[in-house]
């Protein structure tokens, strides 16, 4: 079988994230700004508030008619179902007997403080796509369905707050005997589906044609091209968005975005894709058109591997990766002024720079285990006049090479040549170095002098210490072992981040907060711990590790995790993950989206973004409950989902400039450098 060539390394920059994980608005070209999305089949109500926090403002849900009250009781035995009335369960496909959310729970969510807080003064649109209905059917089944929809309409009218609007879809379109029913709710218009052809042009209220206000058509380029040629019939004069269901492929999204923006734009309502993916994936896929994100390859890096990404305080990016020739190379970029609609403003250096010194020291050591991935860590060091833009590259064996001019740019926006300064081997806790599988490193400035703390994460073959954490300071060191219950085999990849430091209350030294994530090749484990680094006149940099009470919990399926912390925000990404939101997973009858058991894939990149304190609280949870603490799209305090496709990602949160060059402390971007697929 022919081996498929891998694509180049690509850097993905996400939309603004802030300390509250909210999306911040950016001025863009009007036609491109009006391209958005509707979340399709959001029937697991646990996903709705987190999706709103990611920026979603339009949803479609599927009230599915079940005629048998006995079936309703099997699905939700705790509910008081009226005998013979049937029920509406939220499921795209035919419901089984597992628990489903109900329309009553939907109305409760829509009037909840949690949703109102997440909307932050905004509005939300809910399309109700009724399934398995019996509109205008003269039968007991028809009576049941009509009564249930009538009840839902009355309850929604009475209970839903003013910032919620409803749209009819599916079997409840204003067709036939229902042409005047459930006013004033508008409806979608779908060619050939309970939608008169005349209503494409006419808004005659006598026929109920005025109810058809959302042009909602399937993926068909010929049909959309024709509709554009006639200015979308009456719909170009309405306030609702045009809507296309439900492409997921990037090329398809871009082709329809190009078609829409090339013609007379429907600026009032815009153009929405009905998506089954996470909003962040949509933003990355359409970044080249909407500029809600940034997605570009590093030229000349086809089949390169194991990237490591770093951001400096100015928001400049630096990365190293292993070329297909086996050497380490440096790639750099910086943020510069640009037009607002070209946000974010990142310029890449014209070509990667080889780092022969680091390649020789880190990748070609004779004692390096060939089974250990050649992943390196890239960490900032304290700058000095003699060594500006200092950074250190460490290898999987603990060897390091430090450089000047490795990160950032000069005052004239040039990229000075990197200069090697020092090399050696990091101190490792005794008894672990000879059993080490891999090592990851992070650094953190602290104190008035911004002196550097270095944290090491070691994965080992030692049964009593499979995961070790070591923190090195200028005046002391500490090492600790962490348990990893549930690991299936050796831990082969990992990442560590220092979340903050505070002065010790019981003497000189520091309390250091840490997050660590590791993988055994199938699952991703994460933990949070605090270690005390004592101030010593003659510090022992090779102190033996001690046991701590922390344990790493399973947070998902996958491999190659990467952590980044900036201020009080954290990002955790990994490869080989699980795509919770997809057409198959959103529409199937069972299980619900967030009840699925995640399984490892080849190319899915998962992400989690939010407050560091919220991730710490999630990981610490009930330590006695389970070895699993999965991160899902229903994790309320954190944004989680599938970001893109690729492998071995490296993440960096960084201060993000707007088009004018202005920045506030809350403007943060998430950059991910990943291997192509």
PDB file of N, CA and C in Angstrom, residues 481-524:
ATOM      1  N   UNK A 481       7.189  12.207  43.339  1.00  0.00           N
ATOM      2  CA  UNK A 481       6.590  11.168  42.509  1.00  0.00           C
ATOM      3  C   UNK A 481       5.076  11.316  42.513  1.00  0.00           C
ATOM      4  N   UNK A 482       4.454  11.018  41.377  1.00  0.00           N
ATOM      5  CA  UNK A 482       3.005  11.099  41.219  1.00  0.00           C
ATOM      6  C   UNK A 482       2.513   9.746  40.711  1.00  0.00           C
ATOM      7  N   UNK A 483       1.414   9.267  41.275  1.00  0.00           N
ATOM      8  CA  UNK A 483       0.849   7.999  40.820  1.00  0.00           C
ATOM      9  C   UNK A 483      -0.009   8.231  39.576  1.00  0.00           C
ATOM     10  N   UNK A 484      -0.069   7.202  38.725  1.00  0.00           N
ATOM     11  CA  UNK A 484      -0.845   7.271  37.481  1.00  0.00           C
ATOM     12  C   UNK A 484      -1.697   6.004  37.388  1.00  0.00           C
ATOM     13  N   UNK A 485      -2.764   5.900  38.174  1.00  0.00           N
ATOM     14  CA  UNK A 485      -3.597   4.699  38.110  1.00  0.00           C
ATOM     15  C   UNK A 485      -4.285   4.583  36.758  1.00  0.00           C
ATOM     16  N   UNK A 486      -4.302   3.384  36.231  1.00  0.00           N
ATOM     17  CA  UNK A 486      -4.975   3.148  34.960  1.00  0.00           C
ATOM     18  C   UNK A 486      -4.081   3.214  33.754  1.00  0.00           C
ATOM     19  N   UNK A 487      -2.802   3.581  33.927  1.00  0.00           N
ATOM     20  CA  UNK A 487      -1.905   3.641  32.773  1.00  0.00           C
ATOM     21  C   UNK A 487      -1.667   2.240  32.231  1.00  0.00           C
ATOM     22  N   UNK A 488      -1.727   2.122  30.909  1.00  0.00           N
ATOM     23  CA  UNK A 488      -1.550   0.834  30.244  1.00  0.00           C
ATOM     24  C   UNK A 488      -0.208   0.832  29.530  1.00  0.00           C
ATOM     25  N   UNK A 489       0.848   0.526  30.265  1.00  0.00           N
ATOM     26  CA  UNK A 489       2.180   0.536  29.686  1.00  0.00           C
ATOM     27  C   UNK A 489       2.943   1.785  30.062  1.00  0.00           C
ATOM     28  N   UNK A 490       4.160   1.950  29.526  1.00  0.00           N
ATOM     29  CA  UNK A 490       5.005   3.087  29.890  1.00  0.00           C
ATOM     30  C   UNK A 490       4.417   4.405  29.402  1.00  0.00           C
ATOM     31  N   UNK A 491       4.701   5.460  30.148  1.00  0.00           N
ATOM     32  CA  UNK A 491       4.288   6.810  29.768  1.00  0.00           C
ATOM     33  C   UNK A 491       5.333   7.368  28.807  1.00  0.00           C
ATOM     34  N   UNK A 492       4.936   7.631  27.575  1.00  0.00           N
ATOM     35  CA  UNK A 492       5.914   7.929  26.526  1.00  0.00           C
ATOM     36  C   UNK A 492       5.964   9.388  26.117  1.00  0.00           C
ATOM     37  N   UNK A 493       5.029  10.208  26.571  1.00  0.00           N
ATOM     38  CA  UNK A 493       5.069  11.624  26.218  1.00  0.00           C
ATOM     39  C   UNK A 493       4.402  12.414  27.324  1.00  0.00           C
ATOM     40  N   UNK A 494       4.790  13.679  27.454  1.00  0.00           N
ATOM     41  CA  UNK A 494       4.217  14.483  28.519  1.00  0.00           C
ATOM     42  C   UNK A 494       4.553  15.949  28.373  1.00  0.00           C
ATOM     43  N   UNK A 495       3.964  16.759  29.268  1.00  0.00           N
ATOM     44  CA  UNK A 495       4.187  18.201  29.271  1.00  0.00           C
ATOM     45  C   UNK A 495       3.971  18.707  30.684  1.00  0.00           C
ATOM     46  N   UNK A 496       4.652  19.788  31.029  1.00  0.00           N
ATOM     47  CA  UNK A 496       4.537  20.360  32.368  1.00  0.00           C
ATOM     48  C   UNK A 496       4.489  21.873  32.257  1.00  0.00           C
ATOM     49  N   UNK A 497       3.789  22.511  33.190  1.00  0.00           N
ATOM     50  CA  UNK A 497       3.706  23.968  33.213  1.00  0.00           C
ATOM     51  C   UNK A 497       3.682  24.441  34.649  1.00  0.00           C
ATOM     52  N   UNK A 498       4.390  25.520  34.922  1.00  0.00           N
ATOM     53  CA  UNK A 498       4.352  26.168  36.224  1.00  0.00           C
ATOM     54  C   UNK A 498       3.208  27.176  36.206  1.00  0.00           C
ATOM     55  N   UNK A 499       2.264  27.029  37.129  1.00  0.00           N
ATOM     56  CA  UNK A 499       1.086  27.890  37.133  1.00  0.00           C
ATOM     57  C   UNK A 499       1.274  29.145  37.964  1.00  0.00           C
ATOM     58  N   UNK A 500       2.274  29.159  38.847  1.00  0.00           N
ATOM     59  CA  UNK A 500       2.512  30.342  39.655  1.00  0.00           C
ATOM     60  C   UNK A 500       3.378  30.029  40.853  1.00  0.00           C
ATOM     61  N   UNK A 501       3.864  31.068  41.499  1.00  0.00           N
ATOM     62  CA  UNK A 501       4.703  30.914  42.685  1.00  0.00           C
ATOM     63  C   UNK A 501       4.258  31.908  43.755  1.00  0.00           C
ATOM     64  N   UNK A 502       4.404  31.493  44.999  1.00  0.00           N
ATOM     65  CA  UNK A 502       4.159  32.379  46.142  1.00  0.00           C
ATOM     66  C   UNK A 502       5.251  32.149  47.168  1.00  0.00           C
ATOM     67  N   UNK A 503       5.533  33.163  47.945  1.00  0.00           N
ATOM     68  CA  UNK A 503       6.544  33.036  48.994  1.00  0.00           C
ATOM     69  C   UNK A 503       6.029  32.105  50.086  1.00  0.00           C
ATOM     70  N   UNK A 504       6.907  31.246  50.593  1.00  0.00           N
ATOM     71  CA  UNK A 504       6.525  30.330  51.663  1.00  0.00           C
ATOM     72  C   UNK A 504       6.271  31.106  52.949  1.00  0.00           C
ATOM     73  N   UNK A 505       5.262  30.670  53.693  1.00  0.00           N
ATOM     74  CA  UNK A 505       4.921  31.342  54.949  1.00  0.00           C
ATOM     75  C   UNK A 505       5.734  30.820  56.126  1.00  0.00           C
ATOM     76  N   UNK A 506       6.368  29.655  55.940  1.00  0.00           N
ATOM     77  CA  UNK A 506       7.083  29.029  57.059  1.00  0.00           C
ATOM     78  C   UNK A 506       8.595  29.144  56.929  1.00  0.00           C
ATOM     79  N   UNK A 507       9.064  30.050  56.085  1.00  0.00           N
ATOM     80  CA  UNK A 507      10.495  30.207  55.939  1.00  0.00           C
ATOM     81  C   UNK A 507      10.859  30.615  54.530  1.00  0.00           C
ATOM     82  N   UNK A 508      12.161  30.824  54.265  1.00  0.00           N
ATOM     83  CA  UNK A 508      12.577  31.252  52.928  1.00  0.00           C
ATOM     84  C   UNK A 508      12.322  30.153  51.894  1.00  0.00           C
ATOM     85  N   UNK A 509      11.881  30.566  50.740  1.00  0.00           N
ATOM     86  CA  UNK A 509      11.606  29.613  49.670  1.00  0.00           C
ATOM     87  C   UNK A 509      10.304  29.953  48.969  1.00  0.00           C
ATOM     88  N   UNK A 510       9.866  29.039  48.112  1.00  0.00           N
ATOM     89  CA  UNK A 510       8.697  29.278  47.274  1.00  0.00           C
ATOM     90  C   UNK A 510       7.755  28.092  47.293  1.00  0.00           C
ATOM     91  N   UNK A 511       6.458  28.381  47.194  1.00  0.00           N
ATOM     92  CA  UNK A 511       5.458  27.377  46.878  1.00  0.00           C
ATOM     93  C   UNK A 511       5.208  27.457  45.373  1.00  0.00           C
ATOM     94  N   UNK A 512       5.384  26.357  44.687  1.00  0.00           N
ATOM     95  CA  UNK A 512       5.296  26.341  43.232  1.00  0.00           C
ATOM     96  C   UNK A 512       4.089  25.509  42.811  1.00  0.00           C
ATOM     97  N   UNK A 513       3.172  26.130  42.055  1.00  0.00           N
ATOM     98  CA  UNK A 513       2.032  25.410  41.511  1.00  0.00           C
ATOM     99  C   UNK A 513       2.374  24.817  40.162  1.00  0.00           C
ATOM    100  N   UNK A 514       1.959  23.579  39.931  1.00  0.00           N
ATOM    101  CA  UNK A 514       2.330  22.870  38.704  1.00  0.00           C
ATOM    102  C   UNK A 514       1.130  22.140  38.109  1.00  0.00           C
ATOM    103  N   UNK A 515       1.096  22.057  36.787  1.00  0.00           N
ATOM    104  CA  UNK A 515       0.198  21.183  36.051  1.00  0.00           C
ATOM    105  C   UNK A 515       1.056  20.268  35.195  1.00  0.00           C
ATOM    106  N   UNK A 516       0.676  19.006  35.121  1.00  0.00           N
ATOM    107  CA  UNK A 516       1.411  18.051  34.296  1.00  0.00           C
ATOM    108  C   UNK A 516       0.417  17.178  33.552  1.00  0.00           C
ATOM    109  N   UNK A 517       0.780  16.798  32.330  1.00  0.00           N
ATOM    110  CA  UNK A 517      -0.043  15.903  31.517  1.00  0.00           C
ATOM    111  C   UNK A 517       0.863  14.894  30.842  1.00  0.00           C
ATOM    112  N   UNK A 518       0.434  13.625  30.825  1.00  0.00           N
ATOM    113  CA  UNK A 518       1.231  12.546  30.231  1.00  0.00           C
ATOM    114  C   UNK A 518       0.306  11.617  29.460  1.00  0.00           C
ATOM    115  N   UNK A 519       0.933  10.757  28.647  1.00  0.00           N
ATOM    116  CA  UNK A 519       0.157   9.780  27.883  1.00  0.00           C
ATOM    117  C   UNK A 519       0.904   8.462  27.833  1.00  0.00           C
ATOM    118  N   UNK A 520       0.119   7.375  27.849  1.00  0.00           N
ATOM    119  CA  UNK A 520       0.690   6.045  27.653  1.00  0.00           C
ATOM    120  C   UNK A 520       0.502   5.578  26.216  1.00  0.00           C
ATOM    121  N   UNK A 521       0.155   6.495  25.326  1.00  0.00           N
ATOM    122  CA  UNK A 521      -0.076   6.161  23.932  1.00  0.00           C
ATOM    123  C   UNK A 521      -1.527   5.907  23.604  1.00  0.00           C
ATOM    124  N   UNK A 522      -2.369   5.748  24.638  1.00  0.00           N
ATOM    125  CA  UNK A 522      -3.792   5.529  24.433  1.00  0.00           C
ATOM    126  C   UNK A 522      -4.649   6.560  25.153  1.00  0.00           C
ATOM    127  N   UNK A 523      -4.256   6.922  26.364  1.00  0.00           N
ATOM    128  CA  UNK A 523      -5.015   7.869  27.184  1.00  0.00           C
ATOM    129  C   UNK A 523      -4.130   9.024  27.606  1.00  0.00           C
ATOM    130  N   UNK A 524      -4.779  10.148  27.900  1.00  0.00           N
ATOM    131  CA  UNK A 524      -4.082  11.317  28.430  1.00  0.00           C
ATOM    132  C   UNK A 524      -4.462  11.467  29.896  1.00  0.00           C
TER     133      UNK A 524
END
